[in-house]
mmCIF file of C-alpha atoms in Angstrom:
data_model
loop_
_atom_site.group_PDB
_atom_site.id
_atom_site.type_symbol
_atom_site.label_atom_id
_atom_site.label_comp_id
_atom_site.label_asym_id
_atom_site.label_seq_id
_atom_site.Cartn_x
_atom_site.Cartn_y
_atom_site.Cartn_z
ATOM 1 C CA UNK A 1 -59.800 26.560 -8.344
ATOM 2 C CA UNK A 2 -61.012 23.116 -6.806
ATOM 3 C CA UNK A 3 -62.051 20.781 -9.461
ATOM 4 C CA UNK A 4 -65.719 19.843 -9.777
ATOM 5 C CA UNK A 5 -65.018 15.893 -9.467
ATOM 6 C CA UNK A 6 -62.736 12.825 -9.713
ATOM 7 C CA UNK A 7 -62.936 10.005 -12.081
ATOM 8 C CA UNK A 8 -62.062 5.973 -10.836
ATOM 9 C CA UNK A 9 -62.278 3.531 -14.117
ATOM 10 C CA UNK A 10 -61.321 0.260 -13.707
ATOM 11 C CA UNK A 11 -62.536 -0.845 -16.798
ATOM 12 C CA UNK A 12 -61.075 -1.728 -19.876
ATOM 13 C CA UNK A 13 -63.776 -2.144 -22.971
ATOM 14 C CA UNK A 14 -62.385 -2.697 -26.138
ATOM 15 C CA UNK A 15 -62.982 -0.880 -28.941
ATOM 16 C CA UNK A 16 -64.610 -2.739 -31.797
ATOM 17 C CA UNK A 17 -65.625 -1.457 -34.672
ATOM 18 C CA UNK A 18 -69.317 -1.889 -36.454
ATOM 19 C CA UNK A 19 -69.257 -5.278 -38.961
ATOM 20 C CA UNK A 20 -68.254 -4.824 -42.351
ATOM 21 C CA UNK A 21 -69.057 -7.677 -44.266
ATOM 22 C CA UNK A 22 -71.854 -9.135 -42.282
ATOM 23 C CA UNK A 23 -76.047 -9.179 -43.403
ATOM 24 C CA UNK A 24 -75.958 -5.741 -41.014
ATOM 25 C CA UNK A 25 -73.474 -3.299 -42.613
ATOM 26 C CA UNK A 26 -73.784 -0.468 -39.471
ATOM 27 C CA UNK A 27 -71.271 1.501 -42.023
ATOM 28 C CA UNK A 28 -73.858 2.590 -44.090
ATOM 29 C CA UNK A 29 -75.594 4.154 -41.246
ATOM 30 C CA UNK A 30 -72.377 5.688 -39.285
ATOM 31 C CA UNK A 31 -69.600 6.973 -40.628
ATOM 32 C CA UNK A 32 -67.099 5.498 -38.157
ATOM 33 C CA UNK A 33 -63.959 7.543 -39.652
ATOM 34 C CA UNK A 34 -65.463 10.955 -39.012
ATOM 35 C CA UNK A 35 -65.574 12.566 -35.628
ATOM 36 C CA UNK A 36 -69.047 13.587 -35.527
ATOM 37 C CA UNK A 37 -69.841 17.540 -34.453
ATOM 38 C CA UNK A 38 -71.530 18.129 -31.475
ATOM 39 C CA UNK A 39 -75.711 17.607 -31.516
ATOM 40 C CA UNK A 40 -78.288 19.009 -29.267
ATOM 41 C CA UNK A 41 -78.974 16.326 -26.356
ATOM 42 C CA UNK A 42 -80.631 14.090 -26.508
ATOM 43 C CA UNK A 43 -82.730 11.141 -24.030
ATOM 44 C CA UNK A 44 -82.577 7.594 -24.292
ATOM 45 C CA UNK A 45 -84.723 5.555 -22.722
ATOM 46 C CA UNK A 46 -83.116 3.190 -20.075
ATOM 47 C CA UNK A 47 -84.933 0.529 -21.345
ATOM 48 C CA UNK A 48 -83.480 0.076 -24.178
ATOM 49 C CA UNK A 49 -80.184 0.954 -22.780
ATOM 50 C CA UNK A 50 -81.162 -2.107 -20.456
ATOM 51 C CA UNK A 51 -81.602 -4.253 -23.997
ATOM 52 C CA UNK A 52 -78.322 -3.319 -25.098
ATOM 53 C CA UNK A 53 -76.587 -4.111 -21.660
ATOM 54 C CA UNK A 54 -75.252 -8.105 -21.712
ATOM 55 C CA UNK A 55 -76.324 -9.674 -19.082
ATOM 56 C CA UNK A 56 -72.610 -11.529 -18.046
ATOM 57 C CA UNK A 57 -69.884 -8.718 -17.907
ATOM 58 C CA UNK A 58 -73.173 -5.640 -17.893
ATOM 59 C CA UNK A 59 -71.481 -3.938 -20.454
ATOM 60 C CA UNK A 60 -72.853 -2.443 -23.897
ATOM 61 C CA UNK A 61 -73.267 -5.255 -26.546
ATOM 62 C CA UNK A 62 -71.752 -4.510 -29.894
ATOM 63 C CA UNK A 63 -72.205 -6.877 -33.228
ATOM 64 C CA UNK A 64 -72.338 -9.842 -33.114
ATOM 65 C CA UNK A 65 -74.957 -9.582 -30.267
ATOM 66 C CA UNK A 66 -75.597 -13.313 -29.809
ATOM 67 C CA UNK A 67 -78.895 -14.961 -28.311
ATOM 68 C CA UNK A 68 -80.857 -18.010 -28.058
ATOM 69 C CA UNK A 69 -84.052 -19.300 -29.066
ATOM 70 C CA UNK A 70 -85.849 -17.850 -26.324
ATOM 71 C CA UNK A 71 -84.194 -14.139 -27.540
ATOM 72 C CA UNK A 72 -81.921 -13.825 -24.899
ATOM 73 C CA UNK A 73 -79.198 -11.418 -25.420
ATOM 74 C CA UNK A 74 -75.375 -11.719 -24.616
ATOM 75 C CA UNK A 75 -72.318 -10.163 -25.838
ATOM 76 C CA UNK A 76 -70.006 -12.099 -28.108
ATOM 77 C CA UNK A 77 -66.884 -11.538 -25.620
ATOM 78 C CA UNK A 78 -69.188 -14.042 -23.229
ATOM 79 C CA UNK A 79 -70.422 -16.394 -25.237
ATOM 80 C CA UNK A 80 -67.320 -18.622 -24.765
ATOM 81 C CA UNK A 81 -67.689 -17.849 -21.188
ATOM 82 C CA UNK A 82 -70.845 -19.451 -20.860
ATOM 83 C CA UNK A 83 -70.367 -22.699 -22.514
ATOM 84 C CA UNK A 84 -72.379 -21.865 -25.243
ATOM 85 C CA UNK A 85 -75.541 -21.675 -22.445
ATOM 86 C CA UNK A 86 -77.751 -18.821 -22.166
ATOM 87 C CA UNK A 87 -76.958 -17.533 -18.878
ATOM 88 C CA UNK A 88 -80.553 -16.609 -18.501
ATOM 89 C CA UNK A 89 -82.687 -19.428 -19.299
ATOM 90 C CA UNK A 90 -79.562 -22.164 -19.710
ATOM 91 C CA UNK A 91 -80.856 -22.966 -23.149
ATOM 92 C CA UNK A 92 -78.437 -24.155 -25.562
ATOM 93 C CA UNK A 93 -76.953 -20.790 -27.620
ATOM 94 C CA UNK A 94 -76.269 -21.912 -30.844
ATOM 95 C CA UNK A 95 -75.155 -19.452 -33.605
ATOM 96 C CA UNK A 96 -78.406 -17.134 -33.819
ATOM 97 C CA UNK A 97 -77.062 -13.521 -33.916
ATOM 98 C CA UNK A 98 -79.886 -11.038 -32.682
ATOM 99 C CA UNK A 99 -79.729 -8.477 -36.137
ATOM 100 C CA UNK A 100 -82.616 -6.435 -35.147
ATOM 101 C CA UNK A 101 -81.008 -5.665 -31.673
ATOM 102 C CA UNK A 102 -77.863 -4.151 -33.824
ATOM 103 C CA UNK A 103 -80.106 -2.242 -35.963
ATOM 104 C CA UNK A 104 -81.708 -0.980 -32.847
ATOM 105 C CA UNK A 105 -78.502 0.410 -31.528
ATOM 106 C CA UNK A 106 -77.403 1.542 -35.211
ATOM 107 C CA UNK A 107 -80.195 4.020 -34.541
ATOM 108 C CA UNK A 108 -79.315 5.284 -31.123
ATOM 109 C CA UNK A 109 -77.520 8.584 -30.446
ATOM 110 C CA UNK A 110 -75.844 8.654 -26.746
ATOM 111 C CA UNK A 111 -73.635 11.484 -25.102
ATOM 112 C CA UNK A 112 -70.133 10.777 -24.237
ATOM 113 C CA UNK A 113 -69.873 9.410 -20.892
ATOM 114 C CA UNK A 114 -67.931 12.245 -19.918
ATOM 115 C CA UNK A 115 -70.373 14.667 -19.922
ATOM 116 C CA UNK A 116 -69.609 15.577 -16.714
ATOM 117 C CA UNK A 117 -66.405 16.569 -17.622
ATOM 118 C CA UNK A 118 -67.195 18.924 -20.074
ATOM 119 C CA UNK A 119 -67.703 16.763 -23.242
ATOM 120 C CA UNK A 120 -70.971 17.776 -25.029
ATOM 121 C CA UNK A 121 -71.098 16.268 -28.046
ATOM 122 C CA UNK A 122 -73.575 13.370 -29.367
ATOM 123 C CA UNK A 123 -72.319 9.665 -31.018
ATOM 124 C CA UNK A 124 -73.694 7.344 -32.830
ATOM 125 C CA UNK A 125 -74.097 4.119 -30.715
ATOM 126 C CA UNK A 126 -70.977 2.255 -32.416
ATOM 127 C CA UNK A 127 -68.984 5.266 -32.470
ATOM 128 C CA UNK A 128 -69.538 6.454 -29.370
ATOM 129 C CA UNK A 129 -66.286 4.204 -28.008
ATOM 130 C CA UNK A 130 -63.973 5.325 -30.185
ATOM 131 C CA UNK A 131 -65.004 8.570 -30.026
ATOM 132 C CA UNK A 132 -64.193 8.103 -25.888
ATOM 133 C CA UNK A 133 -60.935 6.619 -25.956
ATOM 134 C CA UNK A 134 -59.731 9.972 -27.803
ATOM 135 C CA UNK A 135 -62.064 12.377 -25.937
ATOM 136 C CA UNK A 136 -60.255 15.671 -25.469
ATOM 137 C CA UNK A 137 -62.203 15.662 -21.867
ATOM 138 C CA UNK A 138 -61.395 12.401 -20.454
ATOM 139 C CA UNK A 139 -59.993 12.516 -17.659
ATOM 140 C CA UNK A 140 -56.279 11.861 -16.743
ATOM 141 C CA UNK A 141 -54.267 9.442 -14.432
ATOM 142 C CA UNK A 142 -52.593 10.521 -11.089
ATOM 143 C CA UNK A 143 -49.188 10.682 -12.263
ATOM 144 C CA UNK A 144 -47.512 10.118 -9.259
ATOM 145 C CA UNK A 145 -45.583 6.313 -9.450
ATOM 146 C CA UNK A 146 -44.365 5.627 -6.321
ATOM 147 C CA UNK A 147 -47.665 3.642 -5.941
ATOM 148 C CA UNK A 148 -50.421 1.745 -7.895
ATOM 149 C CA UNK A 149 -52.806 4.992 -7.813
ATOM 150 C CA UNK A 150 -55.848 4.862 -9.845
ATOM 151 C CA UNK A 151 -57.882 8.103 -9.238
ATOM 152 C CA UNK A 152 -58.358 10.196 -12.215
ATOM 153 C CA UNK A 153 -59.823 12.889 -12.883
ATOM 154 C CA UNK A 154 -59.458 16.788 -14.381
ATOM 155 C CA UNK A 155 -55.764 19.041 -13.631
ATOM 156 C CA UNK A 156 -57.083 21.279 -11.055
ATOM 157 C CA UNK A 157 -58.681 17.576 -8.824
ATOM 158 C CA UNK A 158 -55.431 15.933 -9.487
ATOM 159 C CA UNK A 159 -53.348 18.803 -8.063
ATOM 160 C CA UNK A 160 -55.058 18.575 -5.069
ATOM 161 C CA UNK A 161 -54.860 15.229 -4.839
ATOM 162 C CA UNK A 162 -50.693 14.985 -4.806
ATOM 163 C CA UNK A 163 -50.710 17.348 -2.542
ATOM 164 C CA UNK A 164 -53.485 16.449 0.384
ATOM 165 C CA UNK A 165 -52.950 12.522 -0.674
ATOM 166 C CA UNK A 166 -49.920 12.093 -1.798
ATOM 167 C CA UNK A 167 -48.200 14.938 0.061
ATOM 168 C CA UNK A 168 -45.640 16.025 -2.818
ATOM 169 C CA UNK A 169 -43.744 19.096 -2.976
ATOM 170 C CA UNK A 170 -45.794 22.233 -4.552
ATOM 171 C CA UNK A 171 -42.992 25.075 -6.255
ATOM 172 C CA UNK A 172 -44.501 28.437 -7.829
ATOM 173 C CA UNK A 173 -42.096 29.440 -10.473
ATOM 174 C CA UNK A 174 -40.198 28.531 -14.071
ATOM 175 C CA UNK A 175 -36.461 27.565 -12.885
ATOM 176 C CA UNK A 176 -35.869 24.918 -10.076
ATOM 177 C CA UNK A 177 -32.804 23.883 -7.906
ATOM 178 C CA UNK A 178 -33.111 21.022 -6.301
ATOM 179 C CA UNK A 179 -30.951 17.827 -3.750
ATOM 180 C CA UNK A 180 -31.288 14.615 -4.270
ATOM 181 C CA UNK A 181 -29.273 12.683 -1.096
ATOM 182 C CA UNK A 182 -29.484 8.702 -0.944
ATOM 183 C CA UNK A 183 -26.932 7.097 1.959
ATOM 184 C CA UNK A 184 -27.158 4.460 0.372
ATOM 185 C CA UNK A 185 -26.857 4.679 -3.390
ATOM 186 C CA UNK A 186 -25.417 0.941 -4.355
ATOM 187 C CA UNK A 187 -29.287 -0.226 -3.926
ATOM 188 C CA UNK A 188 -31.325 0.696 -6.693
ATOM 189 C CA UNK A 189 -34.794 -0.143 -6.633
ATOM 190 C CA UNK A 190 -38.025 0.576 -9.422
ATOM 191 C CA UNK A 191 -38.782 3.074 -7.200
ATOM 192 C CA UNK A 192 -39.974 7.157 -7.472
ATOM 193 C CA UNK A 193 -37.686 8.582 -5.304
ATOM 194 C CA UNK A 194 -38.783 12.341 -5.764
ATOM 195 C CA UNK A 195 -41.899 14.083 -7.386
ATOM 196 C CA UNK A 196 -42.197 18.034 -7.519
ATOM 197 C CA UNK A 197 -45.232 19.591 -8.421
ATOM 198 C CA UNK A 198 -44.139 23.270 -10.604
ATOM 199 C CA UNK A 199 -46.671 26.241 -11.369
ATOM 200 C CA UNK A 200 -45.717 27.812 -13.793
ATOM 201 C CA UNK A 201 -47.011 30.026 -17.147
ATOM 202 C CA UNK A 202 -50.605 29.184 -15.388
ATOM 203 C CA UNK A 203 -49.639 25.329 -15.965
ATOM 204 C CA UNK A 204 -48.263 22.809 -13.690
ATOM 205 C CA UNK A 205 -45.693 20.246 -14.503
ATOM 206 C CA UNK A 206 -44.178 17.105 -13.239
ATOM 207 C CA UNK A 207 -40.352 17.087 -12.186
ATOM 208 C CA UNK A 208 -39.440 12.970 -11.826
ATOM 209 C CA UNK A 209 -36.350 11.516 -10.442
ATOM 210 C CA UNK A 210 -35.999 8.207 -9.875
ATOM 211 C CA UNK A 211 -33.161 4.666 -9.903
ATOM 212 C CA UNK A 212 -33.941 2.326 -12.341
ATOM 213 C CA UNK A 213 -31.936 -0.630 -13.988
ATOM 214 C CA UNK A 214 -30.604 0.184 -17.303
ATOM 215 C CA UNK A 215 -30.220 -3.771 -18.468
ATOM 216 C CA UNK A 216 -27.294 -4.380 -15.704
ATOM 217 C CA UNK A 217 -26.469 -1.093 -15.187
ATOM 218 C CA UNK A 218 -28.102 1.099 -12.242
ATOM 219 C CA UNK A 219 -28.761 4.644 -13.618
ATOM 220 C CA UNK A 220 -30.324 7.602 -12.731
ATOM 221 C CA UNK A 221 -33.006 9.751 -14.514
ATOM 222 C CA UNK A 222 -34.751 12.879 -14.121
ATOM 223 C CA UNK A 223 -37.596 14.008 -16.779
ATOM 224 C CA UNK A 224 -40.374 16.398 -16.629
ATOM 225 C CA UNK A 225 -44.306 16.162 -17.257
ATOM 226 C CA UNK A 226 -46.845 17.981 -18.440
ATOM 227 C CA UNK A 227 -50.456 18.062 -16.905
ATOM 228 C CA UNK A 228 -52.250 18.381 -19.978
ATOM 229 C CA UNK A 229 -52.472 17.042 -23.527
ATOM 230 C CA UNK A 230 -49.614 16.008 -25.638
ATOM 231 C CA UNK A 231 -50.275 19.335 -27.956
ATOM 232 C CA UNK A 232 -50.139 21.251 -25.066
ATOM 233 C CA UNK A 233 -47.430 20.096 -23.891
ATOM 234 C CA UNK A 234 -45.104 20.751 -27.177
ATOM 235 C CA UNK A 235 -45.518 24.394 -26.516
ATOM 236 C CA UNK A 236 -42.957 24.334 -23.597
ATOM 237 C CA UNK A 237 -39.255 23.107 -23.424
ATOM 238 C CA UNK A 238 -37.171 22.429 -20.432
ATOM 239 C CA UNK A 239 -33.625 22.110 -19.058
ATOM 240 C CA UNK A 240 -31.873 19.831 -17.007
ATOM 241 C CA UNK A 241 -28.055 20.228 -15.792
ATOM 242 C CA UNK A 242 -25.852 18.212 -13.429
ATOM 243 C CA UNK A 243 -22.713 18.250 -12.422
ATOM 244 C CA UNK A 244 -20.069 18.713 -9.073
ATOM 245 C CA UNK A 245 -15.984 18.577 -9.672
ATOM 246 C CA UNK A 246 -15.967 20.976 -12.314
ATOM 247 C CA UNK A 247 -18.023 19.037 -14.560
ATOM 248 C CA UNK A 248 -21.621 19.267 -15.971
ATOM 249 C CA UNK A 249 -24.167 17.043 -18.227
ATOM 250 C CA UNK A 250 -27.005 19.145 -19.505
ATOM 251 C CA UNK A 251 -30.199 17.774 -20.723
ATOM 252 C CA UNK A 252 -32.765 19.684 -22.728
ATOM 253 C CA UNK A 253 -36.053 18.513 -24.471
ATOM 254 C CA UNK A 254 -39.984 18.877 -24.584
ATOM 255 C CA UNK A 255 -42.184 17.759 -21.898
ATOM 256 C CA UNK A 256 -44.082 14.913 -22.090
ATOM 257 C CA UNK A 257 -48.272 15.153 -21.331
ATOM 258 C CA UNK A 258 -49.409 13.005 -18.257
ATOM 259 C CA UNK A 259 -51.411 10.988 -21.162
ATOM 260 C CA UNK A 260 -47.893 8.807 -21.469
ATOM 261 C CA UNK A 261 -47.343 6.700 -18.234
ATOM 262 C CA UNK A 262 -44.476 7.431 -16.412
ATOM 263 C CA UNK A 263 -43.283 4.136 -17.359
ATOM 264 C CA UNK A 264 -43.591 4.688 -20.793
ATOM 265 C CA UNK A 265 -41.758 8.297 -20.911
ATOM 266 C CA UNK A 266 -39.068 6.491 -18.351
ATOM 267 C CA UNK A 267 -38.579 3.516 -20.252
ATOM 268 C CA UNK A 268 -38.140 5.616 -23.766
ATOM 269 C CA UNK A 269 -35.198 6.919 -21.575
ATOM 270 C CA UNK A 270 -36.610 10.333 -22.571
ATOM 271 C CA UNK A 271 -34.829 12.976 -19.821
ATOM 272 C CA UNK A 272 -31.731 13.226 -17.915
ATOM 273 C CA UNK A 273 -29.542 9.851 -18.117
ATOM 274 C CA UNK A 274 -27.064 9.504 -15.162
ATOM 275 C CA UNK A 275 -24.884 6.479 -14.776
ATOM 276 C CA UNK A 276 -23.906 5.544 -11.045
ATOM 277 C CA UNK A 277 -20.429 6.036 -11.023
ATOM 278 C CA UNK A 278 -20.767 9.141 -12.612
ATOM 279 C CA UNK A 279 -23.886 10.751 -9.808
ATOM 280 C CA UNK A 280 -21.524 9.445 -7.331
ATOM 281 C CA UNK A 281 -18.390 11.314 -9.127
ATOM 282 C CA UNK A 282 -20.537 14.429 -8.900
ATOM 283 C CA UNK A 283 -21.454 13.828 -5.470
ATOM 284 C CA UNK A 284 -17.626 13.606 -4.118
ATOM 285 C CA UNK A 285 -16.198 12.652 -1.203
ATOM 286 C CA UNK A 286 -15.975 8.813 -0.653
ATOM 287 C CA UNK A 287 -18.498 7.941 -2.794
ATOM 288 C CA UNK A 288 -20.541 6.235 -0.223
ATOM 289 C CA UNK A 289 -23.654 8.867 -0.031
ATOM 290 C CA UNK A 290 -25.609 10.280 -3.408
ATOM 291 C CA UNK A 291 -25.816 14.041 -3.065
ATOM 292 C CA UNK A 292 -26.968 15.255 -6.734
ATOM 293 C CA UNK A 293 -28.117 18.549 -7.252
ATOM 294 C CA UNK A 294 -30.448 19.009 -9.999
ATOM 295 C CA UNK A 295 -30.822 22.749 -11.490
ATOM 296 C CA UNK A 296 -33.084 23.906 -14.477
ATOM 297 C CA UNK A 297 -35.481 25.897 -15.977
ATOM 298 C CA UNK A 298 -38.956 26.171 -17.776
ATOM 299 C CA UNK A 299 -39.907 28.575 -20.825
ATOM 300 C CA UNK A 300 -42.689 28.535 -23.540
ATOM 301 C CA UNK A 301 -41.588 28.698 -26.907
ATOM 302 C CA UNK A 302 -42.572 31.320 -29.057
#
């Protein structure tokens, strides 16, 4: 099934939480620790999601909401920017925090911005952030690495997308045997070498394998992915085994959800370990071409 859309954000807002100590205490009026249920929509006007927008970086304002004495508005993230200058009017900015702007968005009740996605539910203005950065629906990163990707979007989008963009390697089926062949294998390089896309138990995973230095050491590493949440993910386990010459390494463990980076689940050395002398052991011959074959399997636990 295609998905219904993608997702590209570039942004990065941080997540700050209402004041504590300040005239306004927002934590009377939201409880910031609670997730709150889901509530029947609701419409805000876009003017006064215009007031709350600063006019610098056109993000939502959150306390302190600064402004000058002709009641212009500006985050406190830009204040500095500005050289203490109202960016509209160039009036000085002083120290005047705008208190009935905050209780004005204390009051406001907004849907999660990924609405689209699925996400019903109804915040509480300075809630509705954190509530976002955890949202079961947002949606997830390509995980292919072999280049700086940034679409995002739901499973069934990104599938399509590493297959019609990124052209990888689609496998129906739980166990896998796969060749990895490098003529030249005494140049490693932070590179993906190989990304294959499984189907399996009506979920798709991630198979990585990839050179990487190990401090001085070149190694090897192969690790699957899950395209899903973390607590989705723990309901599978995996298997990895390598080996030529009469010998084997085996490698078993849990996959890890496309939430972690493949950075992150490489650099936690969390999968298949293979030193260079020993791939090239297993690859025999003269030792001057990689040819590793990589065999395992896929099962739900019970």
């Amino acid at each position: 099934m295609m998905a219904t859309a993608g997702y590209i954000d570039d942004s990065c807002s941080e997540i700050i939480d209402p004041p504590k100590t300040e005239v306004l205490d927002v934590t009377e009026l939201t409880d910031d620790h609670i997730q709150q249920p889901p509530k029947p929509n609701v419409v805000v006007s876009s003017s006064v999601r215009d007031l709350l927008e600063c006019p610098v970086c056109l993000s939502a304002m959150y306390p302190p909401i600064h402004q000058c004495s002709n009641g212009h508005t500006l985050c406190s993230g830009c204040k500095p920017r500005v050289h203490n200058r109202c960016p509209t009017c160039r009036h000085e900015l002083g120290n005047i925090r705008c208190l009935a702007l905050e209780k004005v968005a204390a009051s406001l009740e907004l849907p999660c911005k990924y609405q689209s996605f699925g996400c019903s539910g109804i915040y509480p203005y300075y809630s509705k952030l954190k509530h976002e950065s955890q949202c079961q629906y947002r949606p997830y990163s390509c995980p292919y690495a072999g280049s700086e990707c940034t679409v995002a979007g739901d499973i069934p989008y990104l599938v399509n997308h590493l297959k019609d963009d990124h052209k990888v390697d689609m496998h129906n089926g739980c166990t896998f045997n796969h060749r990895y062949v490098k003529p030249n294998p005494h140049e490693v390089e932070n590179a993906t070498w190989m990304l294959t896309v499984f189907s399996c138990f009506g979920q798709y995973f991630c198979l990585h394998f990839e050179a990487f230095q190990l401090g001085m050491a070149p190694v090897y590493i192969a690790f699957l992915r899950f395209l899903g949440d973390d607590a989705e993910a723990k309901n599978y386990s995996y298997s990895l085994e390598v080996g030529g010459t009469g010998r084997k390494m085996i490698w078993q463990g849990v996959p890890r959800s496309i939430r972690d980076s493949h950075r992150k689940v490489r650099d936690s050395y969390d999968g298949l370990i293979i030193q260079r002398n020993m791939a090239l052991f297993f690859s025999g011959g003269d030792r001057k071409e990689l040819k590793l074959r990589v065999t395992g399997r896929i099962w739900k636990e019970q």
